[in-house]
Amino acid sequence: MRVLAVAAAFFVWAAPAQAITKQSGFQTMSDGVKIAYDLYEPDGPAPAAGWPGVVVLHGLGGTKDSMAPIAGVLAAKGYAAVAYTARGHGTSGGDVGLAGPEDIATERSMESWFAGLPEVSNTQIGAWGISYGGGETWNGLAAGIPYKAAAVVETWTDLYSALWPQDVAKSGIVLGFAKAVEARSPLIASLENDALHSTNLPALKAVGDSHSSYAALPKITTPTYMFQGRVDWAFDVTQTLNGYNRVAGPKHLYVGQFGHTPSTFPGPDFDYVMAQGLAWYDHFLKGAPNGIESSKPVTIAAQRGTKRTSYPGVPKTKLVTVGFRGTTLGPRKGPVFRQALETFGVSLLKVQVRKVVSYPRLVVTVKAGNRVITHGAIVPKVGLQTIRLANYVQYLPKGTRLSITFGPASQNPDVAYLGFGDTGTISLGSAVITLQTLTKPVS
């Protein structure tokens, strides 16, 4: 739910197509909270129907200033854009609500005010949101905010399954998010200890469900372009596949070279991300016959470089079984791959738990050399246990040999799962990964 530091990348990317103007101010919400905003518009007279517009929503811990480069590029390309600082951030009032009801009421109010400006179209309004702002965008769509097009970037559709998969906290990720805003979020401060230690799970799930779009996705008909990172330890590819597979309207998906840790935003493919987003808005907000709506809707970037592969839908996959002999916690090494593979989809690790005493979480880290490929965790019980591994797109060249390490925390340099010094004893048997991979690598 990141803070962005992307100005340099944006200014290198896009020389303004036309001059722009910027106005700053505050809008007062119905509960008296003041929301800071910046309004960007192209210079010169507006079209008869007004400029098409885009509401731009920042990441957790960010402000409207974080989105200045995005909004500036949109204005330079013929859009009015409003970037506002979310509740509990920067100079805006209120509390951080995790894209909850008050945040969505604010989003609705800002969209309504923006659409009511005389120089802005009152119908052709879109949204662009990243991370926390992407969650607000999804939740705003679910609540019926009348956006005509949306772009959501490296975000969630199901907050609980993203941050507490199989009822075990991605504690390193949760801690980083919480510390960014806890001083201005009574909600986060009240849940932080439970969120880190995977306790009081019903309360965490209730908050996650009520701050997620997952249940409402089938009723969303707004044309939505989803941009998600290949390797994002906060929000994996499953979060965007939820959206792609469930929404009812026009949709595109790009899985690219960016994301939360261990990736960055912007990534090396930033030009492509921006060009695709603008083409989406040009078609659905300006009516441009650019053909994007009929192009292959799913594209995956190679791990490096500019190669990309497009598909008519979610790509087909195959399963590869990888065995790991031994009984130690690890590292255990698997066989050498005789062909190149590229992971896509949820892989499963099955392990026999022979004995467990006071072992609150069993974390597995899967590596290729020193590179973390994926990870997962369960609350262990005696018997054959299944760990769902995070859905990252990872290229595994011919000759790769995976290793797995079990423990109470993820293994360096993986910071997703923290340990808390509360570990007892555990005895394990053999382990097998059913690796889900693309039928043909894209890298």
XYZ file of C-alpha atoms in Angstrom:
443
model
C 0.000 0.000 0.000
C 3.020 2.010 -0.784
C 4.295 5.557 -0.802
C 5.473 6.394 -4.311
C 8.657 8.195 -5.265
C 8.173 8.193 -8.989
C 8.430 11.762 -10.202
C 11.682 11.306 -12.085
C 10.378 8.303 -13.990
C 7.211 10.118 -15.011
C 8.929 13.251 -16.165
C 11.398 11.222 -18.241
C 8.548 9.213 -19.717
C 6.175 11.886 -20.892
C 6.994 15.220 -22.415
C 3.763 17.211 -21.998
C 1.512 17.101 -25.037
C 0.068 20.425 -23.881
C 0.561 22.872 -21.029
C -1.355 22.270 -17.824
C -2.657 24.239 -14.872
C -2.841 23.188 -11.240
C -5.084 24.401 -8.416
C -4.958 23.271 -4.790
C -7.560 23.394 -2.076
C -9.665 21.525 0.458
C -13.079 19.930 0.202
C -15.152 19.490 3.362
C -16.874 16.136 3.769
C -20.320 15.634 5.315
C -18.735 14.822 8.690
C -16.666 18.012 8.656
C -13.369 16.371 7.692
C -11.307 18.485 5.296
C -9.676 16.690 2.360
C -6.693 18.220 0.557
C -6.676 18.021 -3.220
C -4.798 19.129 -6.312
C -6.731 19.700 -9.527
C -4.833 19.403 -12.814
C -6.304 20.538 -16.116
C -5.079 21.038 -19.659
C -4.543 24.677 -20.618
C -7.016 26.286 -22.951
C -10.759 26.007 -23.428
C -12.439 22.754 -22.460
C -14.399 20.733 -25.017
C -18.127 21.439 -25.165
C -18.868 18.403 -23.014
C -15.995 19.152 -20.637
C -12.653 17.457 -20.166
C -12.853 13.737 -19.465
C -11.526 13.251 -15.952
C -9.589 10.811 -13.787
C -9.611 10.546 -9.979
C -6.096 9.562 -8.857
C -5.677 7.668 -5.564
C -2.352 7.228 -3.755
C -0.822 4.395 -1.729
C -0.708 3.903 2.034
C 1.325 6.620 3.743
C 1.313 8.760 0.608
C -0.456 12.004 -0.263
C -1.790 13.848 -3.281
C 1.801 14.942 -3.886
C 2.769 11.299 -4.436
C 0.408 11.296 -7.383
C 1.501 14.603 -8.885
C 3.442 12.914 -11.724
C 0.503 10.640 -12.643
C -2.019 13.483 -12.569
C 0.345 15.759 -14.490
C 0.789 13.221 -17.289
C -2.975 12.704 -17.522
C -3.544 16.466 -17.794
C -0.831 16.715 -20.432
C -2.685 14.065 -22.438
C -6.020 15.896 -22.396
C -7.639 14.834 -19.119
C -8.656 16.754 -16.038
C -7.258 14.919 -13.016
C -7.861 15.302 -9.306
C -5.422 13.790 -6.822
C -6.573 14.003 -3.227
C -4.986 13.036 0.052
C -6.896 10.197 1.713
C -8.289 10.457 5.222
C -5.653 10.238 7.906
C -2.834 11.116 5.513
C -0.834 14.302 5.071
C -2.822 17.489 5.589
C -6.218 15.806 5.243
C -8.227 15.245 8.406
C -9.834 12.090 9.704
C -8.447 8.615 10.339
C -6.938 5.962 8.091
C -9.776 3.519 7.556
C -8.216 0.845 5.310
C -10.394 1.771 2.333
C -13.427 1.356 4.569
C -16.862 3.012 4.476
C -15.696 6.518 5.419
C -12.908 6.354 2.814
C -15.364 5.271 0.119
C -17.820 7.994 1.140
C -14.949 10.460 0.704
C -14.089 8.970 -2.684
C -17.718 9.272 -3.775
C -17.888 12.882 -2.599
C -14.669 13.816 -4.405
C -15.828 12.163 -7.631
C -19.176 13.972 -7.421
C -17.538 17.347 -6.786
C -15.031 16.760 -9.600
C -17.750 15.740 -12.083
C -19.718 18.846 -11.132
C -17.022 21.289 -12.208
C -18.204 23.236 -15.275
C -15.063 22.465 -17.305
C -15.132 18.717 -16.496
C -17.399 16.119 -18.090
C -20.139 15.065 -15.718
C -20.217 11.567 -17.193
C -16.768 10.587 -18.488
C -14.867 10.122 -15.222
C -12.370 7.333 -14.555
C -10.152 6.264 -11.662
C -6.469 5.331 -11.285
C -5.423 3.809 -7.962
C -2.281 2.129 -6.691
C -1.969 -0.222 -3.702
C -4.129 1.370 -0.956
C -5.596 3.618 -3.656
C -6.218 0.565 -5.811
C -8.157 -0.983 -2.929
C -10.178 2.238 -2.687
C -10.803 2.088 -6.440
C -12.061 -1.506 -6.297
C -14.191 -0.780 -3.237
C -15.528 2.383 -4.862
C -16.540 0.391 -7.943
C -18.195 -2.186 -5.698
C -20.110 0.628 -3.961
C -21.396 1.970 -7.265
C -19.294 5.100 -7.784
C -20.088 5.813 -11.459
C -16.615 5.546 -12.960
C -16.628 4.873 -16.699
C -13.150 3.284 -16.687
C -10.638 2.243 -14.044
C -7.000 1.221 -13.706
C -5.968 -0.626 -10.532
C -2.293 -1.187 -9.792
C -0.613 -3.717 -7.420
C -3.527 -4.032 -5.030
C -5.900 -6.412 -3.295
C -9.374 -7.777 -3.895
C -9.432 -9.950 -0.742
C -7.415 -8.356 2.056
C -7.635 -11.287 4.455
C -6.357 -13.921 2.032
C -3.620 -11.528 0.886
C -2.173 -10.759 4.329
C -3.310 -13.800 6.383
C -3.193 -16.692 3.914
C -4.206 -19.966 5.558
C -4.786 -17.979 8.777
C -1.091 -17.080 9.218
C -0.032 -13.449 9.045
C 2.502 -12.248 6.529
C 3.776 -10.505 9.611
C 6.693 -8.673 8.021
C 4.395 -7.114 5.434
C 1.667 -6.371 7.988
C 4.172 -4.727 10.325
C 5.519 -2.474 7.585
C 2.039 -1.341 6.596
C 0.919 -0.807 10.197
C 3.919 1.290 11.220
C 3.362 3.606 8.254
C -0.011 4.844 9.532
C -0.805 3.514 13.014
C -0.492 6.975 14.606
C -3.500 8.115 12.574
C -5.518 4.916 12.489
C -7.373 3.785 15.609
C -8.574 0.776 13.582
C -5.061 -0.400 12.726
C -3.681 0.403 16.186
C -6.437 -1.646 17.834
C -5.795 -4.678 15.614
C -2.025 -4.504 15.225
C -1.028 -7.085 17.835
C -3.626 -9.607 16.650
C -2.728 -8.888 13.025
C 0.956 -9.632 13.618
C 0.473 -12.752 15.740
C -2.494 -14.258 13.867
C -4.772 -14.098 16.891
C -8.454 -13.101 17.073
C -8.795 -14.269 13.489
C -12.595 -13.809 13.263
C -12.157 -10.098 13.962
C -9.364 -9.821 11.393
C -11.433 -11.660 8.792
C -14.448 -9.453 9.453
C -12.337 -6.352 8.861
C -10.682 -7.862 5.804
C -13.993 -8.887 4.243
C -15.658 -5.531 4.900
C -12.698 -3.675 3.360
C -12.484 -5.825 0.223
C -14.292 -5.941 -3.091
C -14.188 -9.717 -3.574
C -17.845 -10.497 -2.866
C -19.059 -7.625 -5.065
C -16.755 -8.232 -8.050
C -19.399 -10.039 -10.166
C -21.605 -6.946 -10.197
C -18.828 -4.613 -11.417
C -19.353 -3.722 -15.083
C -16.962 -0.762 -15.332
C -14.157 -1.376 -17.863
C -11.183 -2.180 -15.634
C -7.503 -2.591 -16.486
C -5.633 -4.536 -13.792
C -1.865 -4.094 -13.422
C -0.160 -6.488 -11.009
C 3.457 -7.323 -10.279
C 5.085 -10.640 -11.138
C 6.602 -10.853 -7.650
C 4.841 -8.825 -4.955
C 5.086 -10.172 -1.405
C 2.095 -8.087 -0.273
C -0.424 -8.741 -3.050
C 0.296 -11.725 -5.242
C -1.088 -12.513 -8.686
C -4.099 -14.323 -7.204
C -5.414 -10.985 -5.953
C -5.702 -9.645 -9.494
C -6.902 -12.963 -10.936
C -9.817 -12.689 -8.490
C -10.745 -9.474 -10.239
C -10.094 -10.678 -13.761
C -12.061 -13.908 -13.318
C -15.019 -12.379 -11.485
C -15.827 -8.919 -12.904
C -18.641 -8.633 -15.434
C -17.391 -5.733 -17.542
C -14.619 -5.243 -20.115
C -11.273 -6.154 -18.595
C -7.573 -6.377 -19.275
C -4.757 -7.741 -17.129
C -1.041 -7.036 -17.278
C 1.399 -8.892 -15.020
C 4.591 -6.870 -15.060
C 7.998 -6.052 -13.634
C 6.918 -3.980 -10.614
C 5.257 -4.368 -7.241
C 5.726 -4.101 -3.499
C 8.867 -5.577 -1.964
C 10.977 -7.254 -3.300
C 9.983 -5.374 -6.468
C 9.602 -1.609 -6.897
C 7.252 0.846 -8.538
C 7.864 2.163 -11.095
C 9.476 -0.866 -12.663
C 11.463 -1.228 -15.886
C 8.195 -1.586 -17.838
C 6.742 1.697 -16.646
C 6.418 3.074 -20.192
C 4.204 0.152 -21.146
C 2.045 0.459 -18.005
C 1.396 4.144 -18.657
C 0.787 3.686 -22.382
C -1.725 0.905 -21.755
C -3.543 2.881 -19.072
C -3.815 5.935 -21.330
C -5.059 3.828 -24.241
C -7.710 2.348 -21.923
C -8.900 5.815 -20.907
C -8.692 7.100 -24.489
C -11.078 4.377 -25.617
C -13.535 4.284 -22.733
C -13.514 7.977 -21.730
C -12.783 9.713 -25.043
C -14.267 7.150 -27.421
C -11.041 6.717 -29.382
C -11.242 3.752 -31.817
C -7.791 2.473 -30.840
C -8.721 -1.209 -30.677
C -7.543 -1.824 -27.124
C -10.893 -3.310 -26.180
C -10.472 -6.080 -28.764
C -6.782 -6.817 -28.192
C -5.745 -9.969 -26.327
C -6.744 -9.170 -22.758
C -4.019 -10.868 -20.703
C -0.334 -10.015 -21.042
C 2.619 -11.250 -18.999
C 5.999 -9.545 -19.095
C 9.206 -11.527 -19.170
C 11.316 -11.420 -16.028
C 13.693 -8.955 -17.689
C 13.742 -6.925 -20.874
C 10.838 -5.900 -23.082
C 9.489 -9.259 -24.195
C 5.796 -9.756 -23.446
C 3.352 -12.539 -24.280
C -0.376 -11.917 -24.704
C -3.185 -14.449 -24.338
C -6.903 -14.611 -25.162
C -7.594 -15.272 -21.478
C -5.880 -16.548 -18.362
C -3.036 -18.699 -19.752
C -3.118 -22.458 -19.479
C -0.760 -24.123 -17.044
C 0.808 -27.494 -16.396
C 1.794 -29.200 -13.157
C 5.340 -30.269 -12.335
C 6.000 -32.467 -9.300
C 9.167 -31.744 -7.309
C 10.174 -34.041 -4.444
C 12.346 -33.156 -1.439
C 13.738 -36.070 0.509
C 14.803 -35.961 4.112
C 13.430 -35.117 7.511
C 15.382 -31.983 8.401
C 13.920 -28.489 8.469
C 16.314 -27.750 5.659
C 17.530 -26.611 3.404
C 16.481 -29.638 1.387
C 17.314 -29.709 -2.299
C 15.150 -30.980 -5.121
C 16.200 -32.403 -8.490
C 17.768 -30.341 -11.277
C 15.215 -29.134 -13.816
C 15.872 -30.475 -17.286
C 13.861 -27.743 -18.954
C 13.079 -24.084 -18.326
C 9.892 -23.390 -16.370
C 7.938 -20.302 -15.372
C 5.603 -20.406 -12.413
C 2.051 -19.087 -12.677
C -0.792 -20.009 -10.368
C -0.971 -21.459 -6.879
C 1.542 -24.237 -6.242
C 1.004 -26.648 -3.353
C 3.520 -28.121 -0.929
C 2.528 -31.257 0.956
C 4.562 -32.261 4.002
C 4.125 -34.973 6.593
C 4.087 -33.527 10.129
C 5.090 -36.327 12.493
C 5.133 -34.474 15.783
C 4.424 -30.916 16.858
C 4.666 -29.276 20.282
C 3.948 -25.554 20.752
C 4.873 -24.661 17.177
C 2.475 -21.819 16.269
C 3.413 -21.442 12.606
C 5.264 -23.566 10.070
C 6.742 -21.415 7.312
C 8.349 -22.748 4.166
C 10.679 -20.671 2.000
C 11.315 -21.918 -1.524
C 14.513 -20.695 -3.166
C 16.572 -21.086 -6.306
C 20.074 -20.329 -5.100
C 19.699 -17.144 -3.055
C 16.552 -15.999 -4.898
C 13.265 -16.420 -3.061
C 10.805 -18.084 -5.446
C 7.769 -18.309 -3.165
C 6.692 -19.030 0.393
C 3.729 -20.038 2.516
C 2.745 -20.975 6.048
C 0.250 -22.992 8.076
C -0.646 -23.662 11.676
C 0.822 -27.179 11.805
C -1.004 -30.316 12.946
C 0.115 -33.924 12.963
C -0.549 -35.604 9.619
C -0.192 -34.754 5.952
C -0.400 -30.969 5.658
C -0.833 -28.757 2.581
C 0.757 -25.313 2.291
C -0.557 -23.049 -0.464
C 2.420 -21.219 -1.919
C 2.113 -17.583 -2.933
C 1.320 -17.006 -6.603
C 4.352 -15.289 -8.110
C 5.552 -15.438 -11.717
C 9.130 -16.691 -11.494
C 11.386 -17.846 -14.308
C 13.344 -21.022 -13.560
C 16.004 -21.640 -16.241
C 17.040 -25.108 -17.294
C 19.423 -26.426 -14.651
C 17.603 -24.743 -11.739
C 17.517 -26.678 -8.498
C 14.952 -25.586 -5.915
C 15.547 -25.789 -2.188
C 13.063 -25.599 0.666
C 13.605 -24.564 4.261
C 11.038 -24.945 7.029
C 10.956 -22.937 10.225
C 8.937 -20.508 12.358
C 9.847 -17.609 10.033
C 10.788 -17.069 6.400
C 14.458 -17.352 5.555
C 16.784 -14.467 4.722
C 16.353 -12.406 2.572
C 12.624 -13.116 2.762
C 10.917 -10.679 5.176
C 7.326 -11.764 4.581
C 6.964 -13.983 7.666
C 8.567 -12.808 10.915
C 9.327 -15.052 13.873
C 8.532 -14.088 17.450
C 10.717 -16.400 19.546
C 7.703 -18.515 20.511
C 8.755 -21.777 18.908
C 8.522 -25.267 20.372
C 9.485 -28.430 18.498
C 8.371 -30.072 15.275
C 9.288 -33.242 13.385
C 8.725 -33.502 9.640
C 8.785 -36.188 6.978
C 9.132 -35.973 3.230
C 7.800 -33.044 1.207
C 6.520 -32.630 -2.344
C 5.694 -29.489 -4.314
C 3.154 -29.585 -7.120
C 4.453 -26.623 -9.077
C 1.977 -24.804 -11.330
C 3.750 -23.388 -14.386
C 2.962 -21.817 -17.733
C 2.851 -24.351 -20.558
C 5.598 -22.301 -22.213
C 7.818 -19.768 -20.388
C 7.462 -16.105 -21.359
C 10.982 -15.155 -20.199
